[in-house]
Amino acid sequence: MVKRSLQASLTGIQEAKRAFARKGWTQDNLAGEVNLKTRQPIWRFFSGRPVERHTFIEICSVLSLNWREIATNPPAEFGEREEFTQLSVVDIDTLVQKVRSQRFDKIQDQCGILQLLDINRPVAIDDIYIDVNILESIASQQYLEITKLQSIDPKEFDRFGLGEADQNQIPGTHAVKTYSKLRVLGKPGVGKTTFLQYLAIQCNQGAFAGNQVPIFITLRNFAQESKITSEFSLLKYIRQEFHTSRISDPSVIETLLSTGRVLLLLDGMDEVLNQQSNAVLSEIRRFSEKYHKNQFVATCRTAVQKLILRGFTDVEIAPFTSEQIRAFAQKWFVAFPNTNTQDGLAQSIQFIQKLELDENWEFRQLVVTPLFLHLACWLFHGQEKFPTKRTDFYKQGLDLVLGKWDEARGIERDDVYRGFLLPQKLKLLSQIAAATFEQGQYFFEQRIVEKYIGEYIQSLTNASIDAESLQIESEAALKAIEAQHGLLAERARGIFSFSYLAFQEYLTARKIVASHNLQAFEQALGGLVSHITDPHWREIFLLTATMLRSADELVLLMKQQIDTLVAQDPYLQEFLTWGSQKSRTIPTQTKDATVRAFYLALSRTPHIASHFALASSLEQGMFLDVALDDLLLECAIDGNQDFAHIHTCGEALSNILGIVLDVGLHKSLQKLSEQLPNSRQSQERFGLWGQTNYSAWAEQLKITVINYRNINHEWQFSPEQQQMLQRYYDANQLLLDCLHSNSEVTAAIRQEIEATLLLPIKELEDREWQ
C-alpha cells in the first residue's frame, strides 16, 4: 500500500532550507506559491514532520528540488511529477483515452449545447456552429493604459468588431495549433465562448487535439468558488472537476499536466469581478508557466489592457465572410424554426437573396457577427423581410435584449429598479449614451454612469432616497445592464462602455429625437448640427435623420451650417465659383451638383467620394476633360529626352482629337500634334527635339486646354484650406447620405438642397432673391 504522506530527511531539510533562503521568501510566501490556505504544512515540512504527498512534492517543485532526494525513504511504487515523464508514450496515450472516456459525457453536457437569445430551446453546437477565422494582426490598439481609454479613437473601438478586409485570416483551429498559449480577443457577441466550446467538443470527440484531454473553465465561476475558499488554485479546481467524473487520484491530473496532455480552455478573462481579477490572472500566469507543455486558449473582450498574460499570443476573431454568413443562415433556419429541413433551406435562401439586395447594404454591414446575424435571422423569420429602416433593426434588437430584464434570476433589485418598464429602460440608456457621447467618451468611469442612473431613479419617484440606498440601487442597475443584457460592459477596473458603439450611437440619436418639447427639440438639433464636421458624429446624423417623423428641419440646418464653413474664405469661394461656372458649360442630363462635384474632384483637391463626385456615365464634355487632364498630367512628367514618353503623349493627343467637337480647340490641338517629331524618325532626332522644344510644347498645350476648356488651373491651397475643403466635402457627403437614408424629407426641400450643393455663397444669395 502506497503511503499518502511524505516527510523530509535531516539532510533533505538542510538542502530545502538552503533553497528556501536563496528564494528570499517567508513561509507565507512559500505557502502562497504552493496554493496553501495556511503555512502550517510549510512548518511541518521544514520540521521533518509528515506532509500530504502531493503537497510535499509541490513544495519541492517550487523550490526546484528533487523530492526523492529530500524525502525519507521515498516510495517507488507511485509515479509523481519526476516519474510521470518516465512513462512510455503508449502508457500516456492510454491514460488520455481513459480520462477522455470518463469525462466524455461531462464535456458534452458542459459545452455541447447553446442557448441563443430569445430561442426557447437549446440547440446542439454542431447544428449551428460555423468555423471562425482569426486575425493574427490586430488592427485596433489592444493595450491601452486605463487613463487613455477615454480618448480612444472610435476607429479603434471598431463598431462591430470588424477587421480590415485585407488582413490575413486563418482558421481558428489553425491558430490554436500554431500557438501553444493563445488569447482570443473580440467584442461581445462575436462568438468567443462558442469557439472554446467547439474546441472542447472537437477534442472530446477526437477530431481535434486527439492526444489531449479538454478542460473547459468559466473563469467567472472559478473566481466565485475561489473567493469562497480564499484559495485561487486552478489545480485544485481541476481536481474538483475531475472528481465529478469519478477521477479522484491526483496523480492522474499531475501525469496529464506534466506531460503536456491537457487542452485548457479558459473563458471570459474580462468577466471576472474587479476585486478578484488580479488573483485570477496571477494564478493563470503561474499555472501556465508551471505546466507550460500544455495547450492554453483563453478568451477576453477587446481593449482590456490590464489583462495581459506573459507568453500568450493575442489574436482577434475576424468578422464573418459572406460565405460564413450564408452557412450560418442555412444552419439557423434549419435548426430553430418549427419547419422541416427543406422549408428551412428554402427560407435561408430567401434570407440571403434579400440580404444581398442593394437596399439592404446596411444590414450586410451589421450581420458580420453571430449576435447580429442571429437577431437578423430571428427578425426575418418573424416578418419574412428586413425592417425598412436600420433604426427599426436597432429598436427591435434592443427590445429583444431588454425584454429579458425582468426575467433574470439571482440578482437582488429594489422596488424602484424592479418597476422599470421598457420605455424607462430605453430612456435611461439614451440619457447615458447621449451624455457620454457628447463628452466624446466611449469609455467612462463607473461612478459617472452610476451618477446618471441615480439621477434617473430619483426622477421616477416622489419619495426621498438617501444617498447610500441610491448608490446601492444605481450599482445594482448598472450590474444588471451589464450582466443581463450586455449593453454596458466593464472594459477595465471601474471603466465601462457600451458593448457596441452602434448601441451608444443609436441611443444618442434616440435621445435627440425624443426631446420632450419644441424648444428642447430645436436645441437638440442645433447641438447636433454643431458637430457636422466631426466624423465621430456621422452615424448620429444618419440615425437621427431616419428616426425623425420629418427630417426637413434637420437637413436645412445641416445645409446652412455646411455653407458657412467656407463662406468667409474668398479664395475658396473663388474655387467654388469656378466649379459652378465650369459645370454650366456642360450640356448634360446629370444633376448640376454632380457635375460641380466632378470638376472639383478633377482639380485634385481633397478626395470626394466617387459615388458623390462622379456621374454614373460621363457626358462627352466631361469625358474629354478627363482625357485632357490625364494628358497634361502625363506631359508634366520630366521625360523630354525619353522616346517612349514623347511617343505616348503624341498617341494620346491623336486619340483625343477624335472626340473634340469645338473647331477652335481641334485646330489648336492639331497644330500641336503636328509639331511633334514623326515616329519614324530616329531616337536621336526625338531626343534633340525633346531637349530644345518639349518644355515649350507642353506649356503651350496646357495654355490651350485652360483657354478652351477652363480646366487644369493650379489652385494653391494652404494646409488649412485643404483641411477645410476636406471637411466641407465630407459634410456635403453626409448631407447627401442623410437625404438618401429613408429619411422623411419633403420633395421640394430635397430638390432645393440637391440643386444647391457646392455652390458659392454669392450664387446661393442670388437664388434667394429670385
PDB file of N, CA and C in Angstrom, residues 333 350-357 359-360 363-364 367 373 375-377 379-380 383-389 392-393 396:
ATOM      1  N   PHE A 333     -31.868  28.518 -40.022  1.00  0.00           N
ATOM      2  CA  PHE A 333     -33.254  28.303 -40.443  1.00  0.00           C
ATOM      3  C   PHE A 333     -33.638  26.819 -40.437  1.00  0.00           C
ATOM      4  N   GLN A 350     -33.985  32.490 -49.254  1.00  0.00           N
ATOM      5  CA  GLN A 350     -34.733  33.741 -49.357  1.00  0.00           C
ATOM      6  C   GLN A 350     -34.073  34.833 -48.509  1.00  0.00           C
ATOM      7  N   PHE A 351     -33.611  34.462 -47.322  1.00  0.00           N
ATOM      8  CA  PHE A 351     -32.933  35.410 -46.429  1.00  0.00           C
ATOM      9  C   PHE A 351     -31.691  35.989 -47.101  1.00  0.00           C
ATOM     10  N   ILE A 352     -30.861  35.124 -47.673  1.00  0.00           N
ATOM     11  CA  ILE A 352     -29.622  35.576 -48.305  1.00  0.00           C
ATOM     12  C   ILE A 352     -29.924  36.425 -49.535  1.00  0.00           C
ATOM     13  N   GLN A 353     -30.906  36.022 -50.325  1.00  0.00           N
ATOM     14  CA  GLN A 353     -31.255  36.788 -51.525  1.00  0.00           C
ATOM     15  C   GLN A 353     -31.671  38.208 -51.170  1.00  0.00           C
ATOM     16  N   LYS A 354     -32.501  38.350 -50.139  1.00  0.00           N
ATOM     17  CA  LYS A 354     -32.945  39.692 -49.744  1.00  0.00           C
ATOM     18  C   LYS A 354     -31.832  40.471 -49.051  1.00  0.00           C
ATOM     19  N   LEU A 355     -30.975  39.763 -48.322  1.00  0.00           N
ATOM     20  CA  LEU A 355     -29.852  40.431 -47.674  1.00  0.00           C
ATOM     21  C   LEU A 355     -28.918  41.055 -48.701  1.00  0.00           C
ATOM     22  N   GLU A 356     -28.786  40.430 -49.866  1.00  0.00           N
ATOM     23  CA  GLU A 356     -27.861  40.904 -50.888  1.00  0.00           C
ATOM     24  C   GLU A 356     -28.438  41.990 -51.777  1.00  0.00           C
ATOM     25  N   LEU A 357     -29.710  42.359 -51.577  1.00  0.00           N
ATOM     26  CA  LEU A 357     -30.292  43.460 -52.344  1.00  0.00           C
ATOM     27  C   LEU A 357     -29.605  44.770 -51.972  1.00  0.00           C
ATOM     28  N   GLU A 359     -30.763  47.675 -51.340  1.00  0.00           N
ATOM     29  CA  GLU A 359     -31.345  48.466 -50.249  1.00  0.00           C
ATOM     30  C   GLU A 359     -31.028  47.915 -48.866  1.00  0.00           C
ATOM     31  N   ASN A 360     -30.456  46.712 -48.812  1.00  0.00           N
ATOM     32  CA  ASN A 360     -30.140  46.105 -47.512  1.00  0.00           C
ATOM     33  C   ASN A 360     -28.645  46.106 -47.217  1.00  0.00           C
ATOM     34  N   PHE A 363     -27.670  46.310 -43.513  1.00  0.00           N
ATOM     35  CA  PHE A 363     -27.773  45.076 -42.747  1.00  0.00           C
ATOM     36  C   PHE A 363     -26.570  44.174 -43.004  1.00  0.00           C
ATOM     37  N   ARG A 364     -26.068  44.214 -44.230  1.00  0.00           N
ATOM     38  CA  ARG A 364     -24.885  43.400 -44.527  1.00  0.00           C
ATOM     39  C   ARG A 364     -23.697  43.851 -43.702  1.00  0.00           C
ATOM     40  N   VAL A 367     -24.377  42.268 -39.934  1.00  0.00           N
ATOM     41  CA  VAL A 367     -24.524  40.851 -39.628  1.00  0.00           C
ATOM     42  C   VAL A 367     -23.226  40.067 -39.782  1.00  0.00           C
ATOM     43  N   LEU A 373     -26.191  38.620 -36.553  1.00  0.00           N
ATOM     44  CA  LEU A 373     -26.703  37.719 -37.584  1.00  0.00           C
ATOM     45  C   LEU A 373     -27.853  36.883 -37.021  1.00  0.00           C
ATOM     46  N   LEU A 375     -29.873  37.836 -34.613  1.00  0.00           N
ATOM     47  CA  LEU A 375     -31.016  38.754 -34.491  1.00  0.00           C
ATOM     48  C   LEU A 375     -31.657  38.995 -35.854  1.00  0.00           C
ATOM     49  N   ALA A 376     -30.827  39.147 -36.881  1.00  0.00           N
ATOM     50  CA  ALA A 376     -31.366  39.370 -38.227  1.00  0.00           C
ATOM     51  C   ALA A 376     -32.178  38.166 -38.692  1.00  0.00           C
ATOM     52  N   CYS A 377     -31.661  36.963 -38.455  1.00  0.00           N
ATOM     53  CA  CYS A 377     -32.402  35.754 -38.825  1.00  0.00           C
ATOM     54  C   CYS A 377     -33.713  35.667 -38.054  1.00  0.00           C
ATOM     55  N   LEU A 379     -35.498  38.137 -36.705  1.00  0.00           N
ATOM     56  CA  LEU A 379     -36.456  39.148 -37.154  1.00  0.00           C
ATOM     57  C   LEU A 379     -36.987  38.802 -38.540  1.00  0.00           C
ATOM     58  N   PHE A 380     -36.117  38.317 -39.407  1.00  0.00           N
ATOM     59  CA  PHE A 380     -36.546  37.948 -40.755  1.00  0.00           C
ATOM     60  C   PHE A 380     -37.546  36.794 -40.704  1.00  0.00           C
ATOM     61  N   GLN A 383     -40.948  38.160 -39.712  1.00  0.00           N
ATOM     62  CA  GLN A 383     -41.611  39.117 -40.599  1.00  0.00           C
ATOM     63  C   GLN A 383     -41.468  38.763 -42.079  1.00  0.00           C
ATOM     64  N   GLU A 384     -40.546  37.834 -42.374  1.00  0.00           N
ATOM     65  CA  GLU A 384     -40.222  37.448 -43.746  1.00  0.00           C
ATOM     66  C   GLU A 384     -39.696  38.619 -44.568  1.00  0.00           C
ATOM     67  N   LYS A 385     -39.116  39.576 -43.893  1.00  0.00           N
ATOM     68  CA  LYS A 385     -38.469  40.707 -44.549  1.00  0.00           C
ATOM     69  C   LYS A 385     -37.598  41.415 -43.526  1.00  0.00           C
ATOM     70  N   PHE A 386     -36.726  42.290 -44.016  1.00  0.00           N
ATOM     71  CA  PHE A 386     -35.921  43.118 -43.136  1.00  0.00           C
ATOM     72  C   PHE A 386     -36.668  44.413 -42.844  1.00  0.00           C
ATOM     73  N   PRO A 387     -36.442  44.987 -41.667  1.00  0.00           N
ATOM     74  CA  PRO A 387     -37.055  46.298 -41.408  1.00  0.00           C
ATOM     75  C   PRO A 387     -36.633  47.306 -42.466  1.00  0.00           C
ATOM     76  N   THR A 388     -37.560  48.162 -42.870  1.00  0.00           N
ATOM     77  CA  THR A 388     -37.262  49.135 -43.922  1.00  0.00           C
ATOM     78  C   THR A 388     -36.133  50.071 -43.505  1.00  0.00           C
ATOM     79  N   LYS A 389     -36.105  50.427 -42.236  1.00  0.00           N
ATOM     80  CA  LYS A 389     -35.076  51.327 -41.734  1.00  0.00           C
ATOM     81  C   LYS A 389     -34.152  50.575 -40.774  1.00  0.00           C
ATOM     82  N   ASP A 392     -35.022  50.606 -37.178  1.00  0.00           N
ATOM     83  CA  ASP A 392     -36.004  49.619 -36.719  1.00  0.00           C
ATOM     84  C   ASP A 392     -35.300  48.337 -36.278  1.00  0.00           C
ATOM     85  N   PHE A 393     -34.231  48.004 -36.972  1.00  0.00           N
ATOM     86  CA  PHE A 393     -33.448  46.824 -36.584  1.00  0.00           C
ATOM     87  C   PHE A 393     -32.838  47.023 -35.202  1.00  0.00           C
ATOM     88  N   GLN A 396     -35.761  46.930 -32.566  1.00  0.00           N
ATOM     89  CA  GLN A 396     -36.255  45.585 -32.288  1.00  0.00           C
ATOM     90  C   GLN A 396     -35.204  44.739 -31.593  1.00  0.00           C
TER      91      GLN A 396
END
